[in-house]
Coordinates of C-alpha atoms in Angstrom, one line a residue:
X1 CA 11.3 11.9 4.5
X2 CA 9.6 11.7 7.7
X3 CA 11.7 11.2 11.1
X4 CA 15.3 12.1 10.9
X5 CA 17.0 11.6 7.6
X6 CA 20.6 10.8 7.8
X7 CA 22.8 11.1 4.8
X8 CA 26.2 10.8 6.3
X9 CA 29.2 9.0 4.8
X10 CA 30.0 5.7 6.1
X11 CA 33.6 5.6 7.4
X12 CA 34.0 2.4 9.2
X13 CA 36.5 0.2 7.1
X14 CA 34.7 -3.1 8.3
X15 CA 31.7 -2.2 6.1
X16 CA 33.7 -1.7 3.1
X17 CA 32.2 -3.8 0.2
X18 CA 30.9 -1.5 -2.5
X19 CA 30.5 2.2 -1.6
X20 CA 27.1 3.8 -1.4
X21 CA 27.7 5.7 -4.4
X22 CA 28.1 2.6 -6.7
X23 CA 24.5 1.5 -5.7
X24 CA 23.0 4.0 -8.1
X25 CA 23.7 1.6 -11.0
X26 CA 22.4 -1.6 -9.3
X27 CA 19.4 -3.3 -10.7
X28 CA 19.0 -5.1 -7.3
X29 CA 21.0 -3.3 -4.6
X30 CA 21.4 -5.6 -1.3
X31 CA 22.9 -5.2 1.9
X32 CA 25.0 -8.4 2.8
X33 CA 26.8 -9.7 5.7
X34 CA 29.8 -11.8 5.3
X35 CA 31.3 -14.7 7.5
X36 CA 34.1 -12.5 8.4
X37 CA 31.8 -9.8 10.0
X38 CA 31.9 -7.3 7.2
X39 CA 28.9 -5.5 5.5
X40 CA 28.7 -4.8 1.7
X41 CA 26.2 -3.5 -0.7
X42 CA 26.0 -5.4 -3.8
X43 CA 23.8 -6.0 -6.8
X44 CA 22.2 -9.4 -6.1
X45 CA 20.6 -11.8 -8.6
X46 CA 16.8 -11.5 -9.4
X47 CA 15.2 -14.9 -9.8
X48 CA 11.8 -15.7 -11.3
X49 CA 9.2 -16.6 -9.0
X50 CA 8.5 -20.5 -8.8
X51 CA 4.9 -22.1 -8.3
X52 CA 3.3 -20.5 -5.3
X53 CA 5.5 -17.6 -5.1
X54 CA 5.7 -14.0 -6.0
X55 CA 8.2 -11.3 -6.9
X56 CA 8.2 -8.2 -4.5
X57 CA 9.7 -4.9 -4.6
X58 CA 10.4 -4.4 -0.9
X59 CA 9.5 -0.9 -0.1
X60 CA 10.5 -0.7 3.3
X61 CA 12.7 -2.8 5.9
X62 CA 13.6 -2.3 9.5
X63 CA 16.8 -3.0 11.1
X64 CA 16.5 -5.4 13.8
X65 CA 18.9 -6.1 16.8
X66 CA 19.4 -9.4 15.3
X67 CA 20.6 -8.2 12.2
X68 CA 23.2 -6.2 14.2
X69 CA 24.3 -9.4 16.2
X70 CA 24.6 -11.2 12.9
X71 CA 26.9 -8.3 11.7
X72 CA 28.8 -8.0 15.0
X73 CA 28.9 -11.5 16.3
X74 CA 28.3 -13.6 13.3
X75 CA 25.7 -15.6 15.1
X76 CA 22.6 -15.8 17.3
X77 CA 22.8 -18.8 19.5
X78 CA 23.1 -21.8 17.0
X79 CA 22.3 -19.7 14.0
X80 CA 25.5 -18.8 12.3
X81 CA 26.6 -16.6 9.4
X82 CA 28.6 -19.1 7.3
X83 CA 28.6 -17.2 3.9
X84 CA 27.3 -14.2 2.4
X85 CA 23.7 -13.4 3.2
X86 CA 21.3 -10.7 2.7
X87 CA 20.0 -9.2 6.0
X88 CA 16.5 -8.1 7.0
X89 CA 13.2 -9.6 7.9
X90 CA 10.8 -6.7 9.1
X91 CA 9.6 -5.5 5.6
X92 CA 6.6 -4.6 3.6
X93 CA 6.3 -4.3 -0.3
X94 CA 4.4 -4.6 -3.4
X95 CA 3.7 -7.4 -5.6
X96 CA 5.3 -7.1 -8.9
X97 CA 5.0 -10.7 -10.5
X98 CA 3.0 -13.9 -9.5
X99 CA 4.3 -17.4 -10.0
X100 CA 2.2 -20.3 -11.2
X101 CA -0.9 -21.0 -8.9
X102 CA -0.9 -17.9 -7.1
X103 CA -4.6 -16.8 -7.2
X104 CA -5.2 -14.6 -4.0
X105 CA -2.5 -11.9 -5.0
X106 CA -1.9 -9.8 -8.0
X107 CA 0.7 -7.4 -9.3
X108 CA 0.1 -4.0 -7.4
X109 CA -1.0 -5.6 -4.1
X110 CA 0.8 -4.0 -1.1
X111 CA 1.6 -6.7 1.4
X112 CA 3.1 -7.3 5.0
X113 CA 5.8 -10.0 4.9
X114 CA 6.0 -12.8 7.3
X115 CA 9.6 -13.8 7.0
X116 CA 9.5 -17.5 7.8
X117 CA 8.8 -20.4 5.7
X118 CA 8.3 -23.6 7.7
X119 CA 8.5 -27.1 6.2
X120 CA 4.8 -27.9 6.8
X121 CA 5.5 -31.5 7.4
X122 CA 7.0 -32.1 10.8
X123 CA 4.8 -32.7 13.8
X124 CA 5.2 -29.1 15.0
X125 CA 3.9 -27.6 11.9
X126 CA 1.0 -30.0 11.9
X127 CA 0.1 -29.0 15.2
X128 CA 0.2 -25.3 14.2
X129 CA 3.4 -24.5 16.0
X130 CA 5.2 -23.7 12.9
X131 CA 7.3 -21.1 14.6
X132 CA 9.2 -24.0 16.2
X133 CA 9.7 -26.0 13.0
X134 CA 13.6 -27.0 12.9
X135 CA 13.7 -26.9 9.0
X136 CA 12.2 -23.2 8.8
X137 CA 13.7 -21.0 6.2
X138 CA 13.9 -17.5 7.7
X139 CA 14.6 -14.4 5.9
X140 CA 17.9 -12.9 6.7
X141 CA 19.3 -16.0 8.5
X142 CA 22.1 -17.7 6.5
X143 CA 21.6 -19.2 4.0
X144 CA 18.2 -17.7 3.3
X145 CA 18.4 -14.1 1.8
X146 CA 16.6 -11.4 3.7
X147 CA 14.6 -8.3 2.6
X148 CA 17.2 -5.4 2.6
X149 CA 17.1 -5.5 -1.3
X150 CA 14.8 -4.2 -4.0
X151 CA 13.5 -7.5 -5.3
X152 CA 12.6 -10.4 -3.4
X153 CA 10.9 -13.7 -4.1
X154 CA 8.6 -15.0 -1.3
X155 CA 6.0 -17.5 -1.0
X156 CA 2.6 -16.0 -1.4
X157 CA 1.3 -17.9 1.4
X158 CA 3.2 -16.0 4.0
X159 CA 2.1 -12.5 2.6
X160 CA -0.7 -10.5 3.9
X161 CA -2.5 -7.7 2.2
X162 CA -2.3 -4.4 3.9
X163 CA -5.2 -1.8 3.6
X164 CA -4.7 1.6 1.9
X165 CA -4.7 3.3 5.2
X166 CA -1.5 1.6 6.4
X167 CA 1.8 2.9 5.1
X168 CA 4.7 0.7 4.1
X169 CA 6.5 1.9 7.1
X170 CA 3.5 0.5 9.2
X171 CA 3.5 -2.6 7.1
X172 CA 7.1 -2.9 8.3
X173 CA 6.4 -2.6 12.0
X174 CA 4.0 -5.6 11.8
X175 CA 6.9 -7.8 12.3
X176 CA 8.1 -6.5 15.7
X177 CA 4.3 -6.1 16.7
X178 CA 4.0 -9.8 15.9
X179 CA 6.7 -10.7 18.3
X180 CA 4.8 -8.9 21.1
X181 CA 1.3 -10.3 19.9
X182 CA 2.9 -13.8 20.4
X183 CA 4.5 -13.0 23.6
X184 CA 1.6 -11.1 25.4
X185 CA -0.6 -14.0 24.7
X186 CA 1.3 -16.1 27.2
X187 CA 2.3 -13.4 29.5
X188 CA -1.2 -13.2 31.1
X189 CA -1.5 -9.5 30.8
X190 CA -4.9 -8.6 31.8
X191 CA -7.4 -5.5 32.1
X192 CA -6.6 -3.6 35.3
X193 CA -3.8 -5.8 36.6
X194 CA -0.3 -4.6 37.1
X195 CA 2.4 -5.2 34.4
X196 CA 6.1 -4.6 34.1
X197 CA 8.2 -4.4 30.8
X198 CA 11.9 -4.7 31.2
X199 CA 14.0 -3.0 28.6
X200 CA 12.9 0.2 26.6
X201 CA 14.4 -0.8 23.2
X202 CA 12.2 -1.0 20.2
X203 CA 10.6 -4.6 21.2
X204 CA 10.1 -3.4 24.7
X205 CA 8.5 -0.1 23.7
X206 CA 6.0 -2.1 21.5
X207 CA 5.4 -4.6 24.6
X208 CA 4.7 -1.2 26.6
X209 CA 2.2 0.0 24.1
X210 CA 0.4 -3.4 23.7
X211 CA 0.2 -3.7 27.5
X212 CA -1.3 -0.3 27.7
X213 CA -3.9 -1.4 24.9
X214 CA -4.8 -4.5 26.8
X215 CA -5.7 -2.4 29.9
X216 CA -2.8 -3.3 32.2
X217 CA -2.3 -1.0 35.0
X218 CA -0.3 0.2 36.9
X219 CA 2.4 -0.2 34.1
X220 CA 6.2 0.3 34.6
X221 CA 9.1 0.1 32.2
X222 CA 12.6 -0.3 32.9
X223 CA 16.0 0.5 31.4
X224 CA 19.5 1.6 32.0
X225 CA 19.3 4.4 29.6
X226 CA 17.4 7.5 31.0
X227 CA 17.0 8.6 27.3
X228 CA 15.1 5.6 26.4
X229 CA 13.0 6.1 29.5
X230 CA 12.1 9.6 28.7
X231 CA 11.0 8.3 25.2
X232 CA 8.8 5.7 26.8
X233 CA 7.2 8.3 28.9
X234 CA 6.4 10.2 26.0
X235 CA 5.1 7.3 23.9
X236 CA 3.1 5.9 26.6
X237 CA 2.4 8.9 29.1
X238 CA 0.4 6.8 31.7
X239 CA 3.4 4.5 32.3
X240 CA 5.8 4.9 35.2
X241 CA 9.7 4.6 34.5
X242 CA 12.5 2.8 36.5
X243 CA 16.2 3.4 35.6
X244 CA 18.1 0.4 36.7
X245 CA 21.0 1.0 39.1
X246 CA 24.0 -1.0 38.0
X247 CA 25.4 -0.7 41.7
X248 CA 22.4 -2.5 43.0
X249 CA 21.9 -6.3 43.0
X250 CA 18.9 -7.8 40.7
X251 CA 16.9 -8.2 43.9
X252 CA 17.7 -4.9 45.3
X253 CA 16.7 -3.2 41.7
X254 CA 13.3 -5.4 42.0
X255 CA 12.7 -4.3 45.5
X256 CA 12.8 -0.5 44.2
X257 CA 10.6 -1.5 41.3
X258 CA 8.0 -3.2 43.4
X259 CA 7.7 0.1 45.4
X260 CA 6.1 1.8 42.4
X261 CA 3.2 -0.7 42.5
X262 CA 2.6 -0.6 46.2
X263 CA 3.6 -2.1 49.5
X264 CA 2.0 -5.7 49.6
X265 CA 2.6 -8.7 47.3
X266 CA -0.8 -8.5 45.8
X267 CA 0.3 -5.2 44.3
X268 CA 3.5 -6.4 42.6
X269 CA 3.3 -6.9 38.8
X270 CA 1.3 -10.2 37.8
X271 CA 3.0 -10.1 34.3
X272 CA 6.5 -9.3 33.4
X273 CA 7.7 -9.0 29.7
X274 CA 11.4 -9.2 29.7
X275 CA 12.6 -7.9 26.5
X276 CA 16.3 -7.5 26.8
X277 CA 17.6 -11.1 27.2
X278 CA 20.3 -9.6 29.3
X279 CA 20.9 -12.0 32.5
X280 CA 20.8 -9.3 35.1
X281 CA 17.6 -8.1 33.6
X282 CA 16.0 -11.6 33.4
X283 CA 17.0 -11.9 37.2
X284 CA 15.6 -8.6 38.2
X285 CA 12.4 -9.6 36.3
X286 CA 12.3 -12.7 38.4
X287 CA 12.5 -11.0 41.6
X288 CA 10.0 -8.3 40.5
X289 CA 7.1 -10.6 39.6
X290 CA 4.7 -11.4 42.3
X291 CA 4.1 -14.9 43.7
X292 CA 2.0 -16.9 41.3
X293 CA 2.7 -14.6 38.4
X294 CA 4.0 -14.9 34.9
X295 CA 7.6 -13.9 33.7
X296 CA 7.7 -14.0 29.9
X297 CA 11.1 -13.8 28.4
X298 CA 11.0 -12.3 25.2
X299 CA 14.4 -10.9 24.7
X300 CA 17.3 -13.0 23.2
X301 CA 20.2 -13.6 25.2
X302 CA 23.4 -15.6 25.9
X303 CA 23.2 -19.3 25.3
X304 CA 23.7 -20.1 28.9
X305 CA 22.6 -18.1 31.9
X306 CA 23.9 -19.4 35.3
X307 CA 22.4 -17.1 37.8
X308 CA 18.7 -17.5 37.3
X309 CA 17.3 -17.7 40.7
X310 CA 15.7 -21.2 40.3
X311 CA 14.4 -21.7 43.9
X312 CA 12.9 -18.3 44.1
X313 CA 11.0 -19.1 40.9
X314 CA 10.1 -22.5 42.3
X315 CA 8.9 -21.6 45.8
X316 CA 6.9 -18.7 44.3
X317 CA 5.3 -20.9 41.6
X318 CA 6.2 -18.2 39.0
X319 CA 5.6 -19.4 35.5
X320 CA 8.9 -18.7 33.4
X321 CA 7.9 -18.9 29.8
X322 CA 9.7 -18.1 26.5
X323 CA 8.8 -17.4 22.9
X324 CA 10.4 -18.1 19.7
X325 CA 9.3 -15.7 16.9
X326 CA 5.5 -15.7 16.2
X327 CA 2.5 -17.6 14.6
X328 CA -0.7 -16.5 13.2
X329 CA -0.1 -12.8 14.3
X330 CA -0.1 -10.8 11.1
X331 CA -3.9 -10.7 10.7
X332 CA -4.2 -9.3 14.2
X333 CA -1.2 -7.0 14.0
X334 CA -2.9 -5.5 10.6
X335 CA -6.0 -5.1 12.7
X336 CA -4.3 -3.3 15.7
X337 CA -2.6 -0.9 13.3
X338 CA -5.4 -0.3 10.9
X339 CA -8.1 0.0 13.7
X340 CA -6.2 2.6 15.6
X341 CA -5.5 0.3 18.6
X342 CA -1.9 0.8 18.3
X343 CA 0.3 3.7 16.6
X344 CA 3.9 2.8 16.4
X345 CA 5.0 5.3 14.0
X346 CA 6.9 7.3 16.7
X347 CA 9.2 4.5 17.1
X348 CA 10.8 5.0 13.6
X349 CA 13.4 7.8 14.4
X350 CA 15.5 7.3 11.2
X351 CA 15.0 6.6 7.6
X352 CA 17.7 5.9 5.0
X353 CA 17.1 5.2 1.1
X354 CA 18.2 1.6 0.1
X355 CA 21.3 3.0 -1.4
X356 CA 22.5 4.2 1.9
X357 CA 21.8 1.0 3.9
X358 CA 25.5 0.9 5.0
X359 CA 25.0 4.2 6.7
X360 CA 21.8 2.9 8.3
X361 CA 23.7 0.2 10.2
X362 CA 26.6 2.5 11.0
X363 CA 24.0 4.6 12.6
X364 CA 22.4 1.8 14.5
X365 CA 25.8 0.6 15.8
X366 CA 26.4 3.9 17.8
X367 CA 24.1 4.2 20.7
X368 CA 24.9 8.0 20.9
X369 CA 22.8 8.5 17.9
X370 CA 19.8 7.8 20.0
X371 CA 18.0 5.7 17.3
X372 CA 15.0 3.6 18.4
X373 CA 13.9 1.9 15.0
X374 CA 15.7 2.6 11.7
X375 CA 14.0 1.9 8.5
X376 CA 15.5 1.4 4.9
X377 CA 13.1 2.6 2.3
X378 CA 13.1 2.3 -1.4
X379 CA 11.1 5.0 -3.3
X380 CA 12.3 3.7 -6.5
X381 CA 9.4 2.6 -8.9
X382 CA 10.9 -0.9 -9.5
X383 CA 10.2 -2.8 -12.7
X384 CA 11.5 -6.3 -13.7

């Protein structure tokens, strides 16, 4: 496999369900999280596609920070793991079987998967803002099973054909790219205008690449980890990096960040994409953005933040914005990847076979391993 292949033995007792070796006999291996914060690899049921649905073989599924939160914390905000649930939502696959009424897909079609199924009845859905639907079914969020399994039934409406020049790995990267496409639309990133990205994790790195492709300059990315900043510099060579100093206040760090742009207020970043969700980083972002600028918070954080500099934002008329997932982004994401506008392949540092999905999560859990994006792949030729 490309990237770094890891086939270590998982040893963390908290993940003990079925061991990796048993998965070879499974028809539908799946990685599930339990309500008591355990992971297990089990053989999941395979159901027939209903009207408007297709059965997919998931060929590649990425591990997201939210998957780790659901495992370690059992929740993301109000979204709580209350029972066994298959994780995963960053995925691409191949159509194996079509249900009644599916006319725009056929077996053998390679597809990217938009992992949400909104109700299509509420006022938000009717307005086209279906990402805000309160009755949405989202893959990998209990009780809706996700994509880290061999076979998955999914509505055909939320699948997008990917061209032959895109790999399944790239198809799985369409989901994190979609997050950034939705965020950058509201972040006011412009050609030749200064921009800042806070956080050099997978989402921050995609934001960095997208900002560069959008023509933002100067472009700076921050993080507390020098290794990730070194990776960012290699990934987008024309960017500048700033290692956040934990001994400085948010305002002091922001002052140092601003020096990388210039000495006057006009030179400060007009657009900031905050990709960590960490309160101290959000505060640093708030002090970094120039007066009248835009701060787009993309990262997912604590339910309550008490130290946001409200009056600083108010007096400077800084637009503080947020996003929730994405809407109408897969076609544009496919064009970006297929058209060579963005190449995100370097982000995938590790790949594991589906049967070793537990090992993949163990690797992600240890920051010393230096993973950026970990993919779980299924190279078996699946048949129903």
